[in-house]
Amino acid sequence: MRDLVHRLVGERTLKRDEFRALIASCDSQTLEYIRKESVRTAQERFGHGIFVRGLIEISSFCRNDCAYCGLRRSNRSAERYRLNHEQIIECCKEGYDAGLRTFVLQGGEDASLTDEWLEQIIYDIRHIYPDVAITLSLGERSYASYKRLYDAGATRYLLRHEAANEELYLKLHPQTMSHSNRIACIENLKEIGYQTGMGMMIGVKGQSVDDLVDDLLLMERIRPQMIGIGPFIPHRNTPLGDYPAGSVELTLLLLSIVRLMHPTALIPSTTALATLSADGRRMGILSGANVVMPNLTPPSERKKYAIYEDKASSGSEAVEGLKVLEQELNEIGYHIDYSRGDYKTNDTL
Ligand code: 5AD
């Protein structure tokens, strides 16, 4: 096992059956070792700074019906909301005043979020705050739409691939969605010039070790600049409501592997990890993550953006809690890095 980790550190990849062995047979000692190596790799590139991204959940409406997600269309008890233009600008003001320099506009696939409307928001944020980065996380859209929003000033896009294995992908998603379109969207985003994020949940129903290896190999091929990985957490009003949450340890292992494969990637310590475990965020950072995403959504709407139950959205998960976050980070020898933290392609490390 140690030898496999050693090779992964040196070569930044392994063969399929070696990845499989590492994931299937990782014991606690190996996990400690790989986490140490991935932290060292992240520190070589990023020092002890952790980037912060302000998350603005702009709409909880969604036309999709994904088996795992509480915002799925057929969840009739979900409370829906959509922020208006002024509310979004207000969130940015609050975030900017708190020192944040990246805003992530995230939402369900809501047909009301038209290109015109988004373009205006992006344009306004860009002009009021010329020094911020604007990230979008709004699901699948056409090439033309992605291009238009890029031209308006958005430079990063998060679109998790969710499952590299097509069979698993089809089980988790409605018939209206296709694996090939998902991948095409990710490739379009990269081609247009977005810093692009991919990722998947750990421990979702039907996911095997081989599926995780497929995820690793797909991301190795596409080379996203950002990679989001968190444990699956059930939501009672979904078909996976009775399925157990993903394992924290397995999530940390995958985070570590991904860090070793992608030394310069921007990898968040996700809210899902912080929701499942009191020191989840810390453990994510101590497995190679280098980003946290405090919630900037107006507190009155936050609970409604329930992709899973009991989603952490207060304390150091929220923008009001940046001081708490700083303290938490200080305790493990880190600090908040308030810079934009763009992905730099000319880095050699
Ligand atoms: N548990 C954990 N993560 C989830 N996501 C959606 N539903 C859940 C859930 N029940 C993740 C998906 C999506 C991201 C925004 O949140 O991977 O891409």
GROMACS .gro file of C-alpha atoms and ligand atoms in nm:
model
  367
    1MET     CA    1   0.000   0.000   0.000
    2ARG     CA    2   0.271   0.247   0.097
    3ASP     CA    3   0.448   0.163  -0.222
    4LEU     CA    4   0.138   0.250  -0.427
    5VAL     CA    5   0.108   0.584  -0.253
    6HIS     CA    6   0.475   0.646  -0.311
    7ARG     CA    7   0.433   0.579  -0.682
    8LEU     CA    8   0.125   0.800  -0.700
    9VAL     CA    9   0.327   1.083  -0.544
   10GLY     CA   10   0.608   1.038  -0.794
   11GLU     CA   11   0.412   0.967  -1.110
   12ARG     CA   12   0.086   1.153  -1.039
   13THR     CA   13  -0.109   0.850  -1.160
   14LEU     CA   14  -0.150   0.474  -1.122
   15LYS     CA   15  -0.285   0.194  -1.335
   16ARG     CA   16  -0.655   0.111  -1.311
   17ASP     CA   17  -0.606  -0.201  -1.097
   18GLU     CA   18  -0.365  -0.016  -0.871
   19PHE     CA   19  -0.618   0.260  -0.809
   20ARG     CA   20  -0.873  -0.011  -0.743
   21ALA     CA   21  -0.645  -0.180  -0.490
   22LEU     CA   22  -0.565   0.148  -0.316
   23ILE     CA   23  -0.932   0.241  -0.279
   24ALA     CA   24  -1.059  -0.107  -0.190
   25SER     CA   25  -0.789  -0.195   0.063
   26CYS     CA   26  -0.683   0.135   0.216
   27ASP     CA   27  -0.632   0.087   0.591
   28SER     CA   28  -0.611   0.366   0.846
   29GLN     CA   29  -0.231   0.380   0.833
   30THR     CA   30  -0.230   0.414   0.457
   31LEU     CA   31  -0.498   0.683   0.480
   32GLU     CA   32  -0.282   0.878   0.725
   33TYR     CA   33   0.018   0.844   0.496
   34ILE     CA   34  -0.159   0.950   0.177
   35ARG     CA   35  -0.323   1.244   0.354
   36LYS     CA   36   0.018   1.361   0.474
   37GLU     CA   37   0.159   1.338   0.124
   38SER     CA   38  -0.133   1.525  -0.030
   39VAL     CA   39  -0.110   1.801   0.231
   40ARG     CA   40   0.258   1.836   0.151
   41THR     CA   41   0.177   1.856  -0.222
   42ALA     CA   42  -0.087   2.126  -0.162
   43GLN     CA   43   0.146   2.323   0.063
   44GLU     CA   44   0.429   2.320  -0.191
   45ARG     CA   45   0.200   2.502  -0.430
   46PHE     CA   46  -0.033   2.703  -0.205
   47GLY     CA   47   0.153   2.743   0.125
   48HIS     CA   48  -0.077   2.761   0.426
   49GLY     CA   49  -0.338   2.985   0.263
   50ILE     CA   50  -0.694   2.866   0.203
   51PHE     CA   51  -0.895   3.047  -0.065
   52VAL     CA   52  -1.250   3.161   0.017
   53ARG     CA   53  -1.536   3.176  -0.235
   54GLY     CA   54  -1.868   3.339  -0.146
   55LEU     CA   55  -2.153   3.107  -0.240
   56ILE     CA   56  -2.477   3.272  -0.350
   57GLU     CA   57  -2.756   3.021  -0.405
   58ILE     CA   58  -2.964   3.216  -0.652
   59SER     CA   59  -3.253   2.977  -0.722
   60SER     CA   60  -3.390   2.657  -0.572
   61PHE     CA   61  -3.615   2.587  -0.872
   62CYS     CA   62  -3.497   2.295  -1.083
   63ARG     CA   63  -3.640   2.126  -1.389
   64ASN     CA   64  -3.438   1.810  -1.325
   65ASP     CA   65  -3.529   1.513  -1.114
   66CYS     CA   66  -3.201   1.369  -0.989
   67ALA     CA   67  -3.244   1.075  -0.752
   68TYR     CA   68  -3.012   1.218  -0.486
   69CYS     CA   69  -3.106   1.585  -0.475
   70GLY     CA   70  -3.361   1.753  -0.249
   71LEU     CA   71  -3.421   2.023  -0.510
   72ARG     CA   72  -3.552   1.764  -0.757
   73ARG     CA   73  -3.864   1.870  -0.940
   74SER     CA   74  -4.085   1.600  -0.794
   75ASN     CA   75  -4.007   1.702  -0.436
   76ARG     CA   76  -4.333   1.891  -0.386
   77SER     CA   77  -4.248   1.984  -0.029
   78ALA     CA   78  -3.935   2.175  -0.126
   79GLU     CA   79  -3.975   2.547  -0.071
   80ARG     CA   80  -3.873   2.730  -0.383
   81TYR     CA   81  -3.722   3.077  -0.407
   82ARG     CA   82  -3.537   3.284  -0.659
   83LEU     CA   83  -3.322   3.584  -0.566
   84ASN     CA   84  -3.383   3.900  -0.764
   85HIS     CA   85  -3.119   4.120  -0.919
   86GLU     CA   86  -3.098   4.357  -0.622
   87GLN     CA   87  -3.072   4.074  -0.371
   88ILE     CA   88  -2.782   3.919  -0.560
   89ILE     CA   89  -2.598   4.251  -0.581
   90GLU     CA   90  -2.663   4.299  -0.208
   91CYS     CA   91  -2.507   3.955  -0.137
   92CYS     CA   92  -2.202   4.058  -0.337
   93LYS     CA   93  -2.174   4.382  -0.142
   94GLU     CA   94  -2.183   4.195   0.185
   95GLY     CA   95  -1.923   3.950   0.058
   96TYR     CA   96  -1.701   4.218  -0.089
   97ASP     CA   97  -1.708   4.419   0.235
   98ALA     CA   98  -1.610   4.101   0.421
   99GLY     CA   99  -1.309   4.067   0.191
  100LEU     CA  100  -1.428   3.798  -0.053
  101ARG     CA  101  -1.305   3.831  -0.412
  102THR     CA  102  -1.484   3.539  -0.577
  103PHE     CA  103  -1.860   3.498  -0.599
  104VAL     CA  104  -2.017   3.170  -0.699
  105LEU     CA  105  -2.369   3.201  -0.843
  106GLN     CA  106  -2.518   2.857  -0.794
  107GLY     CA  107  -2.868   2.738  -0.867
  108GLY     CA  108  -3.092   2.463  -0.993
  109GLU     CA  109  -3.170   2.435  -1.363
  110ASP     CA  110  -3.431   2.709  -1.352
  111ALA     CA  111  -3.570   2.817  -1.689
  112SER     CA  112  -3.624   3.167  -1.552
  113LEU     CA  113  -3.249   3.215  -1.535
  114THR     CA  114  -3.232   3.331  -1.894
  115ASP     CA  115  -2.915   3.436  -2.070
  116GLU     CA  116  -3.036   3.798  -2.078
  117TRP     CA  117  -3.106   3.805  -1.706
  118LEU     CA  118  -2.780   3.636  -1.609
  119GLU     CA  119  -2.584   3.850  -1.850
  120GLN     CA  120  -2.716   4.163  -1.680
  121ILE     CA  121  -2.626   4.033  -1.333
  122ILE     CA  122  -2.277   3.930  -1.441
  123TYR     CA  123  -2.227   4.259  -1.620
  124ASP     CA  124  -2.333   4.457  -1.314
  125ILE     CA  125  -2.117   4.258  -1.070
  126ARG     CA  126  -1.824   4.295  -1.309
  127HIS     CA  127  -1.868   4.674  -1.320
  128ILE     CA  128  -1.937   4.736  -0.953
  129TYR     CA  129  -1.654   4.503  -0.845
  130PRO     CA  130  -1.401   4.489  -1.130
  131ASP     CA  131  -1.150   4.294  -0.922
  132VAL     CA  132  -1.367   3.992  -0.839
  133ALA     CA  133  -1.391   3.655  -1.010
  134ILE     CA  134  -1.740   3.538  -1.104
  135THR     CA  135  -1.805   3.165  -1.094
  136LEU     CA  136  -2.125   3.007  -1.225
  137SER     CA  137  -2.276   2.676  -1.116
  138LEU     CA  138  -2.608   2.657  -1.300
  139GLY     CA  139  -2.606   2.317  -1.460
  140GLU     CA  140  -2.628   2.220  -1.824
  141ARG     CA  141  -2.677   2.498  -2.080
  142SER     CA  142  -2.605   2.533  -2.448
  143TYR     CA  143  -2.264   2.621  -2.590
  144ALA     CA  144  -2.406   2.956  -2.702
  145SER     CA  145  -2.531   3.030  -2.352
  146TYR     CA  146  -2.201   2.938  -2.185
  147LYS     CA  147  -2.021   3.157  -2.439
  148ARG     CA  148  -2.248   3.452  -2.385
  149LEU     CA  149  -2.209   3.437  -2.007
  150TYR     CA  150  -1.833   3.407  -2.046
  151ASP     CA  151  -1.828   3.711  -2.270
  152ALA     CA  152  -2.033   3.896  -2.007
  153GLY     CA  153  -1.753   3.835  -1.757
  154ALA     CA  154  -1.795   3.497  -1.587
  155THR     CA  155  -1.463   3.312  -1.591
  156ARG     CA  156  -1.522   2.994  -1.392
  157TYR     CA  157  -1.792   2.728  -1.408
  158LEU     CA  158  -1.862   2.434  -1.176
  159LEU     CA  159  -2.038   2.137  -1.333
  160ARG     CA  160  -1.974   1.813  -1.150
  161HIS     CA  161  -1.973   1.517  -1.384
  162GLU     CA  162  -2.145   1.322  -1.100
  163ALA     CA  163  -2.056   0.978  -1.243
  164ALA     CA  164  -1.805   0.886  -1.510
  165ASN     CA  165  -1.967   0.546  -1.551
  166GLU     CA  166  -2.259   0.593  -1.786
  167GLU     CA  167  -2.467   0.317  -1.632
  168LEU     CA  168  -2.443   0.472  -1.286
  169TYR     CA  169  -2.504   0.817  -1.433
  170LEU     CA  170  -2.827   0.697  -1.592
  171LYS     CA  171  -2.948   0.539  -1.267
  172LEU     CA  172  -2.903   0.864  -1.077
  173HIS     CA  173  -3.052   1.101  -1.331
  174PRO     CA  174  -3.384   1.147  -1.510
  175GLN     CA  175  -3.423   1.011  -1.863
  176THR     CA  176  -3.411   1.364  -1.996
  177MET     CA  177  -3.041   1.384  -1.901
  178SER     CA  178  -2.758   1.205  -2.074
  179HIS     CA  179  -2.404   1.121  -1.981
  180SER     CA  180  -2.277   1.230  -2.320
  181ASN     CA  181  -2.435   1.573  -2.287
  182ARG     CA  182  -2.286   1.614  -1.941
  183ILE     CA  183  -1.938   1.548  -2.072
  184ALA     CA  184  -2.001   1.763  -2.380
  185CYS     CA  185  -2.102   2.054  -2.153
  186ILE     CA  186  -1.779   2.017  -1.952
  187GLU     CA  187  -1.572   2.008  -2.269
  188ASN     CA  188  -1.756   2.312  -2.407
  189LEU     CA  189  -1.684   2.506  -2.090
  190LYS     CA  190  -1.314   2.427  -2.116
  191GLU     CA  191  -1.303   2.514  -2.483
  192ILE     CA  192  -1.469   2.851  -2.425
  193GLY     CA  193  -1.198   2.928  -2.172
  194TYR     CA  194  -1.369   2.886  -1.836
  195GLN     CA  195  -1.168   2.754  -1.545
  196THR     CA  196  -1.383   2.446  -1.516
  197GLY     CA  197  -1.483   2.236  -1.216
  198MET     CA  198  -1.582   1.870  -1.212
  199GLY     CA  199  -1.646   1.624  -0.932
  200MET     CA  200  -1.868   1.364  -0.777
  201MET     CA  201  -2.028   1.249  -0.455
  202ILE     CA  202  -1.877   0.967  -0.256
  203GLY     CA  203  -2.097   0.679  -0.146
  204VAL     CA  204  -2.403   0.746  -0.357
  205LYS     CA  205  -2.625   0.439  -0.413
  206GLY     CA  206  -2.491   0.200  -0.674
  207GLN     CA  207  -2.136   0.346  -0.679
  208SER     CA  208  -1.863   0.081  -0.682
  209VAL     CA  209  -1.487   0.109  -0.639
  210ASP     CA  210  -1.457   0.071  -1.015
  211ASP     CA  211  -1.690   0.365  -1.065
  212LEU     CA  212  -1.461   0.580  -0.849
  213VAL     CA  213  -1.163   0.470  -1.055
  214ASP     CA  214  -1.358   0.574  -1.368
  215ASP     CA  215  -1.412   0.914  -1.205
  216LEU     CA  216  -1.039   0.950  -1.139
  217LEU     CA  217  -0.947   0.851  -1.493
  218LEU     CA  218  -1.207   1.079  -1.651
  219MET     CA  219  -1.079   1.377  -1.454
  220GLU     CA  220  -0.725   1.282  -1.544
  221ARG     CA  221  -0.824   1.300  -1.911
  222ILE     CA  222  -1.019   1.626  -1.891
  223ARG     CA  223  -0.792   1.798  -1.636
  224PRO     CA  224  -1.039   2.032  -1.470
  225GLN     CA  225  -0.896   2.331  -1.284
  226MET     CA  226  -1.135   2.276  -0.992
  227ILE     CA  227  -1.251   1.950  -0.836
  228GLY     CA  228  -1.541   1.921  -0.590
  229ILE     CA  229  -1.579   1.600  -0.392
  230GLY     CA  230  -1.812   1.543  -0.098
  231PRO     CA  231  -1.993   1.257   0.070
  232PHE     CA  232  -2.346   1.169  -0.041
  233ILE     CA  233  -2.601   1.275   0.224
  234PRO     CA  234  -2.958   1.146   0.200
  235HIS     CA  235  -3.260   1.374   0.170
  236ARG     CA  236  -3.584   1.213   0.289
  237ASN     CA  237  -3.797   1.342   0.001
  238THR     CA  238  -3.589   1.169  -0.264
  239PRO     CA  239  -3.570   0.808  -0.386
  240LEU     CA  240  -3.235   0.775  -0.204
  241GLY     CA  241  -3.379   0.904   0.124
  242ASP     CA  242  -3.321   0.575   0.307
  243TYR     CA  243  -2.975   0.516   0.172
  244PRO     CA  244  -2.691   0.578   0.422
  245ALA     CA  245  -2.457   0.876   0.391
  246GLY     CA  246  -2.118   0.827   0.228
  247SER     CA  247  -1.812   0.754   0.438
  248VAL     CA  248  -1.603   1.045   0.561
  249GLU     CA  249  -1.284   0.835   0.542
  250LEU     CA  250  -1.349   0.731   0.183
  251THR     CA  251  -1.415   1.094   0.093
  252LEU     CA  252  -1.084   1.198   0.251
  253LEU     CA  253  -0.904   0.922   0.062
  254LEU     CA  254  -1.048   1.037  -0.271
  255LEU     CA  255  -0.963   1.399  -0.189
  256SER     CA  256  -0.603   1.294  -0.121
  257ILE     CA  257  -0.576   1.090  -0.440
  258VAL     CA  258  -0.719   1.375  -0.646
  259ARG     CA  259  -0.476   1.624  -0.489
  260LEU     CA  260  -0.181   1.399  -0.575
  261MET     CA  261  -0.306   1.362  -0.934
  262HIS     CA  262  -0.381   1.735  -0.972
  263PRO     CA  263  -0.124   1.927  -0.764
  264THR     CA  264  -0.237   2.272  -0.883
  265ALA     CA  265  -0.614   2.216  -0.879
  266LEU     CA  266  -0.849   2.421  -0.663
  267ILE     CA  267  -1.018   2.170  -0.436
  268PRO     CA  268  -1.282   2.274  -0.182
  269SER     CA  269  -1.329   2.119   0.157
  270THR     CA  270  -1.700   2.081   0.093
  271THR     CA  271  -2.002   2.177   0.299
  272ALA     CA  272  -2.120   1.816   0.272
  273LEU     CA  273  -1.806   1.705   0.454
  274ALA     CA  274  -1.857   1.974   0.719
  275THR     CA  275  -2.222   1.867   0.752
  276LEU     CA  276  -2.139   1.501   0.816
  277SER     CA  277  -1.860   1.557   1.062
  278ALA     CA  278  -1.795   1.836   1.313
  279ASP     CA  279  -1.435   1.869   1.201
  280GLY     CA  280  -1.506   1.773   0.839
  281ARG     CA  281  -1.381   2.095   0.693
  282ARG     CA  282  -1.053   2.071   0.884
  283MET     CA  283  -1.008   1.711   0.780
  284GLY     CA  284  -1.071   1.804   0.417
  285ILE     CA  285  -0.793   2.063   0.435
  286LEU     CA  286  -0.574   1.807   0.607
  287SER     CA  287  -0.636   1.580   0.306
  288GLY     CA  288  -0.521   1.832   0.047
  289ALA     CA  289  -0.819   2.066  -0.005
  290ASN     CA  290  -0.736   2.438  -0.038
  291VAL     CA  291  -1.070   2.619  -0.079
  292VAL     CA  292  -1.373   2.683   0.141
  293MET     CA  293  -1.700   2.832   0.025
  294PRO     CA  294  -1.878   3.037   0.293
  295ASN     CA  295  -2.248   3.084   0.230
  296LEU     CA  296  -2.356   3.434   0.122
  297THR     CA  297  -2.720   3.349   0.050
  298PRO     CA  298  -2.962   3.570   0.251
  299PRO     CA  299  -3.017   3.380   0.582
  300SER     CA  300  -3.397   3.381   0.531
  301GLU     CA  301  -3.360   3.165   0.216
  302ARG     CA  302  -3.066   2.943   0.312
  303LYS     CA  303  -3.265   2.657   0.461
  304LYS     CA  304  -3.465   2.630   0.138
  305TYR     CA  305  -3.158   2.541  -0.066
  306ALA     CA  306  -3.172   2.189   0.074
  307ILE     CA  307  -2.990   1.964  -0.173
  308TYR     CA  308  -2.954   1.732   0.128
  309GLU     CA  309  -3.091   1.753   0.481
  310ASP     CA  310  -2.939   1.960   0.762
  311LYS     CA  311  -2.696   2.127   0.526
  312ALA     CA  312  -2.455   2.332   0.733
  313SER     CA  313  -2.509   2.700   0.655
  314SER     CA  314  -2.423   2.891   0.971
  315GLY     CA  315  -2.117   2.956   1.186
  316SER     CA  316  -1.798   2.916   0.992
  317GLU     CA  317  -1.997   2.787   0.692
  318ALA     CA  318  -2.139   3.136   0.650
  319VAL     CA  319  -1.998   3.473   0.564
  320GLU     CA  320  -2.089   3.605   0.910
  321GLY     CA  321  -1.852   3.343   1.047
  322LEU     CA  322  -1.531   3.437   0.865
  323LYS     CA  323  -1.363   3.512   1.198
  324VAL     CA  324  -1.458   3.170   1.330
  325LEU     CA  325  -1.330   3.017   1.009
  326GLU     CA  326  -1.001   3.205   1.044
  327GLN     CA  327  -0.966   3.074   1.401
  328GLU     CA  328  -1.045   2.719   1.293
  329LEU     CA  329  -0.783   2.743   1.022
  330ASN     CA  330  -0.527   2.899   1.259
  331GLU     CA  331  -0.566   2.601   1.491
  332ILE     CA  332  -0.431   2.375   1.219
  333GLY     CA  333  -0.163   2.617   1.104
  334TYR     CA  334  -0.353   2.772   0.811
  335HIS     CA  335  -0.507   3.112   0.736
  336ILE     CA  336  -0.759   3.260   0.491
  337ASP     CA  337  -0.609   3.376   0.161
  338TYR     CA  338  -0.838   3.655   0.040
  339SER     CA  339  -0.688   3.676  -0.309
  340ARG     CA  340  -0.884   3.562  -0.614
  341GLY     CA  341  -0.667   3.257  -0.643
  342ASP     CA  342  -0.704   3.205  -1.016
  343TYR     CA  343  -0.580   2.881  -1.157
  344LYS     CA  344  -0.250   2.948  -1.330
  345THR     CA  345  -0.170   2.727  -1.624
  346ASN     CA  346   0.193   2.825  -1.644
  347ASP     CA  347   0.273   2.685  -1.303
  348THR     CA  348   0.530   2.416  -1.322
  349LEU     CA  349   0.482   2.264  -0.980
  3505AD     N1  350  -2.563   1.472  -0.100
  3505AD     C1  351  -2.441   1.523  -0.129
  3505AD     N2  352  -2.418   1.601  -0.234
  3505AD     C2  353  -2.522   1.631  -0.313
  3505AD     N3  354  -2.529   1.701  -0.426
  3505AD     C3  355  -2.657   1.701  -0.469
  3505AD     N4  356  -2.733   1.627  -0.387
  3505AD     C4  357  -2.651   1.582  -0.289
  3505AD     C5  358  -2.670   1.499  -0.177
  3505AD     N5  359  -2.789   1.448  -0.147
  3505AD     C6  360  -2.412   1.758  -0.492
  3505AD     C7  361  -2.409   1.721  -0.639
  3505AD     C8  362  -2.418   1.856  -0.707
  3505AD     C9  363  -2.368   1.951  -0.601
  3505AD    C10  364  -2.414   2.092  -0.616
  3505AD     O1  365  -2.416   1.897  -0.480
  3505AD     O2  366  -2.285   1.658  -0.671
  3505AD     O3  367  -2.341   1.866  -0.823
   0.00000   0.00000   0.00000
